[in-house]
PDB file of N, CA and C in Angstrom:
ATOM      1  N   UNK A1113       0.189  -2.959  24.675  1.00 48.00           N
ATOM      2  CA  UNK A1113       1.076  -4.075  23.444  1.00 48.00           C
ATOM      3  C   UNK A1113       1.755  -2.990  22.835  1.00 48.00           C
ATOM      4  N   UNK A1114       3.173  -3.293  23.024  1.00 53.00           N
ATOM      5  CA  UNK A1114       3.853  -2.644  22.218  1.00 53.00           C
ATOM      6  C   UNK A1114       4.763  -3.104  20.848  1.00 53.00           C
ATOM      7  N   UNK A1115       4.555  -2.135  19.945  1.00 56.00           N
ATOM      8  CA  UNK A1115       4.807  -2.059  18.344  1.00 56.00           C
ATOM      9  C   UNK A1115       5.931  -1.570  17.742  1.00 56.00           C
ATOM     10  N   UNK A1116       6.759  -2.139  17.940  1.00 66.00           N
ATOM     11  CA  UNK A1116       8.238  -2.118  17.452  1.00 66.00           C
ATOM     12  C   UNK A1116       8.489  -0.931  15.954  1.00 66.00           C
ATOM     13  N   UNK A1117       8.474   0.572  16.464  1.00 70.00           N
ATOM     14  CA  UNK A1117       8.527   1.028  15.077  1.00 70.00           C
ATOM     15  C   UNK A1117       9.361   0.438  14.222  1.00 70.00           C
ATOM     16  N   UNK A1118      10.383   0.425  13.549  1.00 72.00           N
ATOM     17  CA  UNK A1118      11.640  -0.001  13.435  1.00 72.00           C
ATOM     18  C   UNK A1118      11.014  -1.418  12.307  1.00 72.00           C
ATOM     19  N   UNK A1119      10.208  -2.590  13.128  1.00 69.00           N
ATOM     20  CA  UNK A1119       9.314  -3.467  12.555  1.00 69.00           C
ATOM     21  C   UNK A1119       8.590  -2.988  11.577  1.00 69.00           C
ATOM     22  N   UNK A1120       7.291  -2.427  12.353  1.00 67.00           N
ATOM     23  CA  UNK A1120       6.750  -1.579  11.382  1.00 67.00           C
ATOM     24  C   UNK A1120       6.878  -0.965  10.540  1.00 67.00           C
ATOM     25  N   UNK A1121       8.089  -0.263  10.394  1.00 69.00           N
ATOM     26  CA  UNK A1121       8.507   0.476   8.900  1.00 69.00           C
ATOM     27  C   UNK A1121       9.724  -0.208   8.048  1.00 69.00           C
ATOM     28  N   UNK A1122      10.256  -1.403   8.475  1.00 71.00           N
ATOM     29  CA  UNK A1122      10.238  -2.144   7.744  1.00 71.00           C
ATOM     30  C   UNK A1122       8.908  -2.886   6.816  1.00 71.00           C
ATOM     31  N   UNK A1123       8.094  -3.271   7.569  1.00 68.00           N
ATOM     32  CA  UNK A1123       6.889  -3.779   6.723  1.00 68.00           C
ATOM     33  C   UNK A1123       6.241  -3.555   5.764  1.00 68.00           C
ATOM     34  N   UNK A1124       6.630  -2.088   6.459  1.00 68.00           N
ATOM     35  CA  UNK A1124       5.432  -1.057   5.178  1.00 68.00           C
ATOM     36  C   UNK A1124       6.288  -1.027   3.987  1.00 68.00           C
ATOM     37  N   UNK A1125       7.849  -1.167   4.171  1.00 70.00           N
ATOM     38  CA  UNK A1125       8.723  -0.553   2.888  1.00 70.00           C
ATOM     39  C   UNK A1125       8.517  -2.137   1.831  1.00 70.00           C
ATOM     40  N   UNK A1126       8.493  -3.581   2.729  1.00 68.00           N
ATOM     41  CA  UNK A1126       8.776  -4.577   2.254  1.00 68.00           C
ATOM     42  C   UNK A1126       6.487  -4.856   1.165  1.00 68.00           C
ATOM     43  N   UNK A1127       5.803  -4.566   1.974  1.00 65.00           N
ATOM     44  CA  UNK A1127       4.561  -4.073   1.458  1.00 65.00           C
ATOM     45  C   UNK A1127       4.427  -3.812   0.180  1.00 65.00           C
ATOM     46  N   UNK A1128       5.000  -2.517   0.004  1.00 60.00           N
ATOM     47  CA  UNK A1128       4.544  -1.396  -0.522  1.00 60.00           C
ATOM     48  C   UNK A1128       6.232  -0.997  -1.602  1.00 60.00           C
ATOM     49  N   UNK A1129       7.016  -1.900  -1.561  1.00 60.00           N
ATOM     50  CA  UNK A1129       8.393  -1.955  -2.447  1.00 60.00           C
ATOM     51  C   UNK A1129       8.219  -2.044  -3.611  1.00 60.00           C
ATOM     52  N   UNK A1130       7.158  -2.677  -4.514  1.00 53.00           N
ATOM     53  CA  UNK A1130       6.968  -3.032  -5.728  1.00 53.00           C
ATOM     54  C   UNK A1130       5.973  -2.028  -6.556  1.00 53.00           C
ATOM     55  N   UNK A1131       5.442  -1.160  -5.572  1.00 53.00           N
ATOM     56  CA  UNK A1131       5.050   0.159  -6.277  1.00 53.00           C
ATOM     57  C   UNK A1131       5.835   1.450  -5.591  1.00 53.00           C
ATOM     58  N   UNK A1132       6.973   1.608  -5.536  1.00 52.00           N
ATOM     59  CA  UNK A1132       7.727   2.657  -5.058  1.00 52.00           C
ATOM     60  C   UNK A1132       8.713   3.271  -6.190  1.00 52.00           C
ATOM     61  N   UNK A1133       8.586   4.180  -6.902  1.00 50.00           N
ATOM     62  CA  UNK A1133       9.266   4.311  -8.188  1.00 50.00           C
ATOM     63  C   UNK A1133      10.208   5.020  -8.151  1.00 50.00           C
ATOM     64  N   UNK A1134      10.519   5.397  -6.806  1.00 52.00           N
ATOM     65  CA  UNK A1134      12.093   5.210  -6.586  1.00 52.00           C
ATOM     66  C   UNK A1134      12.617   4.662  -5.578  1.00 52.00           C
ATOM     67  N   UNK A1135      12.367   3.366  -6.248  1.00 53.00           N
ATOM     68  CA  UNK A1135      12.802   1.898  -5.233  1.00 53.00           C
ATOM     69  C   UNK A1135      13.316   2.511  -3.448  1.00 53.00           C
ATOM     70  N   UNK A1136      13.099   3.428  -3.052  1.00 53.00           N
ATOM     71  CA  UNK A1136      13.429   3.621  -1.504  1.00 53.00           C
ATOM     72  C   UNK A1136      14.430   4.478  -1.327  1.00 53.00           C
ATOM     73  N   UNK A1137      14.683   5.406  -2.413  1.00 56.00           N
ATOM     74  CA  UNK A1137      15.442   6.146  -2.302  1.00 56.00           C
ATOM     75  C   UNK A1137      15.325   7.340  -1.457  1.00 56.00           C
ATOM     76  N   UNK A1138      14.021   7.776  -1.030  1.00 54.00           N
ATOM     77  CA  UNK A1138      13.347   8.838   0.464  1.00 54.00           C
ATOM     78  C   UNK A1138      13.168  10.261  -0.578  1.00 54.00           C
ATOM     79  N   UNK A1139      12.866  10.556  -2.194  1.00 52.00           N
ATOM     80  CA  UNK A1139      13.039  11.307  -2.413  1.00 52.00           C
ATOM     81  C   UNK A1139      11.144  12.141  -1.979  1.00 52.00           C
ATOM     82  N   UNK A1140      11.549  13.452  -1.898  1.00 52.00           N
ATOM     83  CA  UNK A1140       9.867  13.341  -1.185  1.00 52.00           C
ATOM     84  C   UNK A1140       8.763  13.425  -2.599  1.00 52.00           C
ATOM     85  N   UNK A1141       7.833  12.598  -2.338  1.00 60.00           N
ATOM     86  CA  UNK A1141       6.728  12.492  -3.425  1.00 60.00           C
ATOM     87  C   UNK A1141       5.755  13.714  -3.222  1.00 60.00           C
ATOM     88  N   UNK A1142       5.364  13.667  -4.316  1.00 68.00           N
ATOM     89  CA  UNK A1142       4.079  14.975  -4.999  1.00 68.00           C
ATOM     90  C   UNK A1142       2.405  14.210  -4.447  1.00 68.00           C
ATOM     91  N   UNK A1143       2.779  13.193  -4.076  1.00 73.00           N
ATOM     92  CA  UNK A1143       1.436  12.429  -3.397  1.00 73.00           C
ATOM     93  C   UNK A1143       0.659  13.207  -2.794  1.00 73.00           C
ATOM     94  N   UNK A1144      -0.433  13.753  -2.290  1.00 82.00           N
ATOM     95  CA  UNK A1144      -1.295  13.571  -1.331  1.00 82.00           C
ATOM     96  C   UNK A1144      -1.349  12.609  -0.130  1.00 82.00           C
ATOM     97  N   UNK A1145      -1.936  13.219   0.604  1.00 82.00           N
ATOM     98  CA  UNK A1145      -2.308  11.700   1.993  1.00 82.00           C
ATOM     99  C   UNK A1145      -3.139  10.880   1.274  1.00 82.00           C
ATOM    100  N   UNK A1146      -3.733  11.682   0.597  1.00 87.00           N
ATOM    101  CA  UNK A1146      -5.030  10.312   0.523  1.00 87.00           C
ATOM    102  C   UNK A1146      -4.687   9.187  -0.939  1.00 87.00           C
ATOM    103  N   UNK A1147      -3.889   9.608  -1.473  1.00 87.00           N
ATOM    104  CA  UNK A1147      -3.259   9.699  -2.816  1.00 87.00           C
ATOM    105  C   UNK A1147      -2.262   7.957  -2.684  1.00 87.00           C
ATOM    106  N   UNK A1148      -1.368   8.531  -1.570  1.00 84.00           N
ATOM    107  CA  UNK A1148      -0.625   7.782  -0.804  1.00 84.00           C
ATOM    108  C   UNK A1148      -0.766   6.453  -0.155  1.00 84.00           C
ATOM    109  N   UNK A1149      -1.993   7.067   1.306  1.00 88.00           N
ATOM    110  CA  UNK A1149      -3.549   6.117   1.391  1.00 88.00           C
ATOM    111  C   UNK A1149      -3.568   4.855   0.438  1.00 88.00           C
ATOM    112  N   UNK A1150      -4.409   5.674  -1.237  1.00 91.00           N
ATOM    113  CA  UNK A1150      -4.453   4.203  -1.932  1.00 91.00           C
ATOM    114  C   UNK A1150      -3.059   3.409  -2.255  1.00 91.00           C
ATOM    115  N   UNK A1151      -2.509   4.249  -2.894  1.00 88.00           N
ATOM    116  CA  UNK A1151      -1.479   3.328  -3.566  1.00 88.00           C
ATOM    117  C   UNK A1151      -0.591   2.393  -2.401  1.00 88.00           C
ATOM    118  N   UNK A1152      -0.301   2.695  -1.157  1.00 87.00           N
ATOM    119  CA  UNK A1152      -0.454   1.566  -0.248  1.00 87.00           C
ATOM    120  C   UNK A1152      -1.704   0.640  -0.125  1.00 87.00           C
ATOM    121  N   UNK A1153      -2.541   0.923   0.111  1.00 90.00           N
ATOM    122  CA  UNK A1153      -3.718   0.022   0.077  1.00 90.00           C
ATOM    123  C   UNK A1153      -3.577  -1.238  -1.209  1.00 90.00           C
ATOM    124  N   UNK A1154      -3.377  -0.199  -2.843  1.00 90.00           N
ATOM    125  CA  UNK A1154      -3.427  -1.546  -3.785  1.00 90.00           C
ATOM    126  C   UNK A1154      -1.786  -2.086  -3.842  1.00 90.00           C
ATOM    127  N   UNK A1155      -0.639  -1.213  -2.772  1.00 87.00           N
ATOM    128  CA  UNK A1155       0.340  -2.327  -2.468  1.00 87.00           C
ATOM    129  C   UNK A1155       0.268  -3.531  -1.407  1.00 87.00           C
ATOM    130  N   UNK A1156      -0.847  -3.325  -0.762  1.00 88.00           N
ATOM    131  CA  UNK A1156      -1.226  -4.494   0.041  1.00 88.00           C
ATOM    132  C   UNK A1156      -2.062  -5.484  -0.544  1.00 88.00           C
ATOM    133  N   UNK A1157      -2.859  -5.262  -1.535  1.00 90.00           N
ATOM    134  CA  UNK A1157      -3.843  -5.996  -2.115  1.00 90.00           C
ATOM    135  C   UNK A1157      -3.055  -7.020  -2.927  1.00 90.00           C
ATOM    136  N   UNK A1158      -2.084  -6.217  -3.418  1.00 88.00           N
ATOM    137  CA  UNK A1158      -0.816  -6.683  -4.427  1.00 88.00           C
ATOM    138  C   UNK A1158      -0.429  -7.904  -3.636  1.00 88.00           C
ATOM    139  N   UNK A1159      -0.013  -7.777  -2.168  1.00 86.00           N
ATOM    140  CA  UNK A1159       0.517  -8.521  -1.330  1.00 86.00           C
ATOM    141  C   UNK A1159      -0.388  -9.844  -1.628  1.00 86.00           C
ATOM    142  N   UNK A1160      -1.001  -9.013  -0.688  1.00 87.00           N
ATOM    143  CA  UNK A1160      -2.585 -10.293  -0.513  1.00 87.00           C
ATOM    144  C   UNK A1160      -3.248 -11.226  -1.884  1.00 87.00           C
ATOM    145  N   UNK A1161      -2.607 -11.193  -3.190  1.00 88.00           N
ATOM    146  CA  UNK A1161      -3.639 -11.596  -4.284  1.00 88.00           C
ATOM    147  C   UNK A1161      -2.194 -12.423  -4.431  1.00 88.00           C
ATOM    148  N   UNK A1162      -0.953 -12.393  -4.325  1.00 87.00           N
ATOM    149  CA  UNK A1162      -0.082 -12.662  -4.413  1.00 87.00           C
ATOM    150  C   UNK A1162       0.048 -11.566  -6.167  1.00 87.00           C
ATOM    151  N   UNK A1163       0.169 -10.483  -6.705  1.00 88.00           N
ATOM    152  CA  UNK A1163      -0.028 -10.383  -7.689  1.00 88.00           C
ATOM    153  C   UNK A1163       1.505  -9.130  -7.430  1.00 88.00           C
ATOM    154  N   UNK A1164       2.264  -8.758  -8.771  1.00 84.00           N
ATOM    155  CA  UNK A1164       3.336  -8.258  -8.831  1.00 84.00           C
ATOM    156  C   UNK A1164       3.613  -7.484  -9.619  1.00 84.00           C
ATOM    157  N   UNK A1165       3.141  -7.282 -10.562  1.00 89.00           N
ATOM    158  CA  UNK A1165       2.867  -6.591 -11.450  1.00 89.00           C
ATOM    159  C   UNK A1165       1.871  -5.259 -10.851  1.00 89.00           C
ATOM    160  N   UNK A1166       2.291  -4.098 -11.092  1.00 88.00           N
ATOM    161  CA  UNK A1166       1.173  -3.253 -10.389  1.00 88.00           C
ATOM    162  C   UNK A1166       0.252  -2.934 -11.576  1.00 88.00           C
ATOM    163  N   UNK A1167       0.295  -2.963 -12.976  1.00 92.00           N
ATOM    164  CA  UNK A1167      -1.075  -3.060 -13.667  1.00 92.00           C
ATOM    165  C   UNK A1167      -2.237  -4.378 -13.697  1.00 92.00           C
ATOM    166  N   UNK A1168      -1.519  -5.179 -13.690  1.00 93.00           N
ATOM    167  CA  UNK A1168      -2.813  -6.191 -13.044  1.00 93.00           C
ATOM    168  C   UNK A1168      -3.115  -6.177 -11.691  1.00 93.00           C
ATOM    169  N   UNK A1169      -1.794  -6.031 -10.562  1.00 91.00           N
ATOM    170  CA  UNK A1169      -2.871  -4.787  -9.091  1.00 91.00           C
ATOM    171  C   UNK A1169      -4.008  -4.062  -9.936  1.00 91.00           C
ATOM    172  N   UNK A1170      -3.399  -2.678 -10.563  1.00 93.00           N
ATOM    173  CA  UNK A1170      -4.420  -2.115 -10.870  1.00 93.00           C
ATOM    174  C   UNK A1170      -6.071  -2.596 -11.167  1.00 93.00           C
ATOM    175  N   UNK A1171      -5.736  -3.068 -12.882  1.00 95.00           N
ATOM    176  CA  UNK A1171      -6.865  -4.460 -13.210  1.00 95.00           C
ATOM    177  C   UNK A1171      -7.942  -4.868 -12.498  1.00 95.00           C
ATOM    178  N   UNK A1172      -6.945  -6.046 -11.196  1.00 95.00           N
ATOM    179  CA  UNK A1172      -8.278  -6.380  -9.795  1.00 95.00           C
ATOM    180  C   UNK A1172      -8.538  -5.580  -9.233  1.00 95.00           C
ATOM    181  N   UNK A1173      -7.764  -4.216  -9.092  1.00 95.00           N
ATOM    182  CA  UNK A1173      -8.240  -3.704  -7.711  1.00 95.00           C
ATOM    183  C   UNK A1173      -9.618  -2.749  -8.409  1.00 95.00           C
ATOM    184  N   UNK A1174      -9.692  -2.664  -9.425  1.00 95.00           N
ATOM    185  CA  UNK A1174     -10.805  -2.022  -9.930  1.00 95.00           C
ATOM    186  C   UNK A1174     -11.938  -3.058 -10.292  1.00 95.00           C
ATOM    187  N   UNK A1175     -11.556  -4.110 -10.888  1.00 95.00           N
ATOM    188  CA  UNK A1175     -12.397  -4.689 -11.227  1.00 95.00           C
ATOM    189  C   UNK A1175     -12.612  -5.870 -10.656  1.00 95.00           C
ATOM    190  N   UNK A1176     -12.138  -6.631  -9.513  1.00 94.00           N
ATOM    191  CA  UNK A1176     -12.529  -7.625  -8.721  1.00 94.00           C
ATOM    192  C   UNK A1176     -12.585  -7.322  -7.001  1.00 94.00           C
ATOM    193  N   UNK A1177     -11.360  -6.337  -6.863  1.00 94.00           N
ATOM    194  CA  UNK A1177     -11.535  -6.256  -5.573  1.00 94.00           C
ATOM    195  C   UNK A1177     -13.061  -5.327  -5.189  1.00 94.00           C
ATOM    196  N   UNK A1178     -13.405  -6.754  -3.685  1.00 95.00           N
ATOM    197  CA  UNK A1178     -14.835  -5.616  -3.569  1.00 95.00           C
ATOM    198  C   UNK A1178     -14.644  -4.563  -2.430  1.00 95.00           C
ATOM    199  N   UNK A1179     -15.587  -3.673  -2.278  1.00 95.00           N
ATOM    200  CA  UNK A1179     -15.484  -2.668  -1.512  1.00 95.00           C
ATOM    201  C   UNK A1179     -15.322  -2.818  -0.669  1.00 95.00           C
ATOM    202  N   UNK A1180     -15.608  -3.886   0.499  1.00 95.00           N
ATOM    203  CA  UNK A1180     -15.345  -3.733   1.495  1.00 95.00           C
ATOM    204  C   UNK A1180     -14.201  -4.290   1.575  1.00 95.00           C
ATOM    205  N   UNK A1181     -12.955  -4.903   0.746  1.00 93.00           N
ATOM    206  CA  UNK A1181     -11.695  -5.524   0.693  1.00 93.00           C
ATOM    207  C   UNK A1181     -10.807  -3.450   0.936  1.00 93.00           C
ATOM    208  N   UNK A1182     -11.700  -3.338  -0.344  1.00 95.00           N
ATOM    209  CA  UNK A1182     -11.035  -1.604  -0.619  1.00 95.00           C
ATOM    210  C   UNK A1182     -10.399  -1.348   0.318  1.00 95.00           C
ATOM    211  N   UNK A1183     -12.060  -0.770   1.287  1.00 95.00           N
ATOM    212  CA  UNK A1183     -11.686   0.018   2.610  1.00 95.00           C
ATOM    213  C   UNK A1183     -11.045  -0.204   3.836  1.00 95.00           C
ATOM    214  N   UNK A1184     -10.648  -1.591   3.490  1.00 93.00           N
ATOM    215  CA  UNK A1184     -10.122  -2.886   4.646  1.00 93.00           C
ATOM    216  C   UNK A1184      -8.638  -2.564   4.625  1.00 93.00           C
ATOM    217  N   UNK A1185      -7.904  -2.476   3.540  1.00 92.00           N
ATOM    218  CA  UNK A1185      -6.579  -2.612   2.746  1.00 92.00           C
ATOM    219  C   UNK A1185      -6.558  -0.894   3.137  1.00 92.00           C
ATOM    220  N   UNK A1186      -7.199   0.159   2.756  1.00 92.00           N
ATOM    221  CA  UNK A1186      -6.929   1.214   2.270  1.00 92.00           C
ATOM    222  C   UNK A1186      -6.751   2.179   4.130  1.00 92.00           C
ATOM    223  N   UNK A1187      -7.365   0.827   5.156  1.00 92.00           N
ATOM    224  CA  UNK A1187      -7.572   1.563   6.846  1.00 92.00           C
ATOM    225  C   UNK A1187      -6.371   0.795   7.005  1.00 92.00           C
ATOM    226  N   UNK A1188      -5.449  -0.599   6.359  1.00 89.00           N
ATOM    227  CA  UNK A1188      -4.451  -0.689   6.637  1.00 89.00           C
ATOM    228  C   UNK A1188      -3.368   0.247   6.046  1.00 89.00           C
ATOM    229  N   UNK A1189      -3.234   0.383   5.121  1.00 88.00           N
ATOM    230  CA  UNK A1189      -2.637   1.715   4.707  1.00 88.00           C
ATOM    231  C   UNK A1189      -2.321   2.771   5.325  1.00 88.00           C
ATOM    232  N   UNK A1190      -3.537   3.579   5.737  1.00 87.00           N
ATOM    233  CA  UNK A1190      -3.432   4.986   6.606  1.00 87.00           C
ATOM    234  C   UNK A1190      -2.773   4.071   7.914  1.00 87.00           C
ATOM    235  N   UNK A1191      -3.023   2.951   8.362  1.00 85.00           N
ATOM    236  CA  UNK A1191      -2.086   2.947   9.791  1.00 85.00           C
ATOM    237  C   UNK A1191      -0.992   2.451  10.058  1.00 85.00           C
ATOM    238  N   UNK A1192      -0.403   2.264   8.360  1.00 81.00           N
ATOM    239  CA  UNK A1192       0.966   1.883   7.938  1.00 81.00           C
ATOM    240  C   UNK A1192       1.312   3.626   7.848  1.00 81.00           C
ATOM    241  N   UNK A1193       0.826   4.641   7.095  1.00 78.00           N
ATOM    242  CA  UNK A1193       1.346   5.881   7.259  1.00 78.00           C
ATOM    243  C   UNK A1193       1.556   6.327   8.269  1.00 78.00           C
ATOM    244  N   UNK A1194       0.552   6.467   9.181  1.00 79.00           N
ATOM    245  CA  UNK A1194       0.289   6.629  10.573  1.00 79.00           C
ATOM    246  C   UNK A1194       1.545   6.443  11.776  1.00 79.00           C
ATOM    247  N   UNK A1195       1.877   5.084  11.445  1.00 73.00           N
ATOM    248  CA  UNK A1195       3.515   4.580  12.338  1.00 73.00           C
ATOM    249  C   UNK A1195       4.296   4.770  11.982  1.00 73.00           C
ATOM    250  N   UNK A1196       4.386   5.404  10.431  1.00 69.00           N
ATOM    251  CA  UNK A1196       5.467   5.373   9.552  1.00 69.00           C
ATOM    252  C   UNK A1196       5.767   7.196   9.617  1.00 69.00           C
ATOM    253  N   UNK A1197       4.175   8.169  10.712  1.00 64.00           N
ATOM    254  CA  UNK A1197       4.920   9.772  10.785  1.00 64.00           C
ATOM    255  C   UNK A1197       4.924   9.754  12.155  1.00 64.00           C
TER     256      UNK A1197
END
């Protein structure tokens, strides 16, 4: 299976756009890799739960999301990060 890198990057940007403080301007983040993965996982969770407000996503992430769900979204976010680098 061949994955189009440009399409993968577009999907990643679409998933994380609501949680991107510089709105795609490409400024270098001070986040560690783990923090980036965690932010990506929350962004994916927000898309899946159709929650647009980052504060609401954070609340649901802490109180509603099951550990297995969190782990799955972290794995997805890590895969996106690997594809982007």
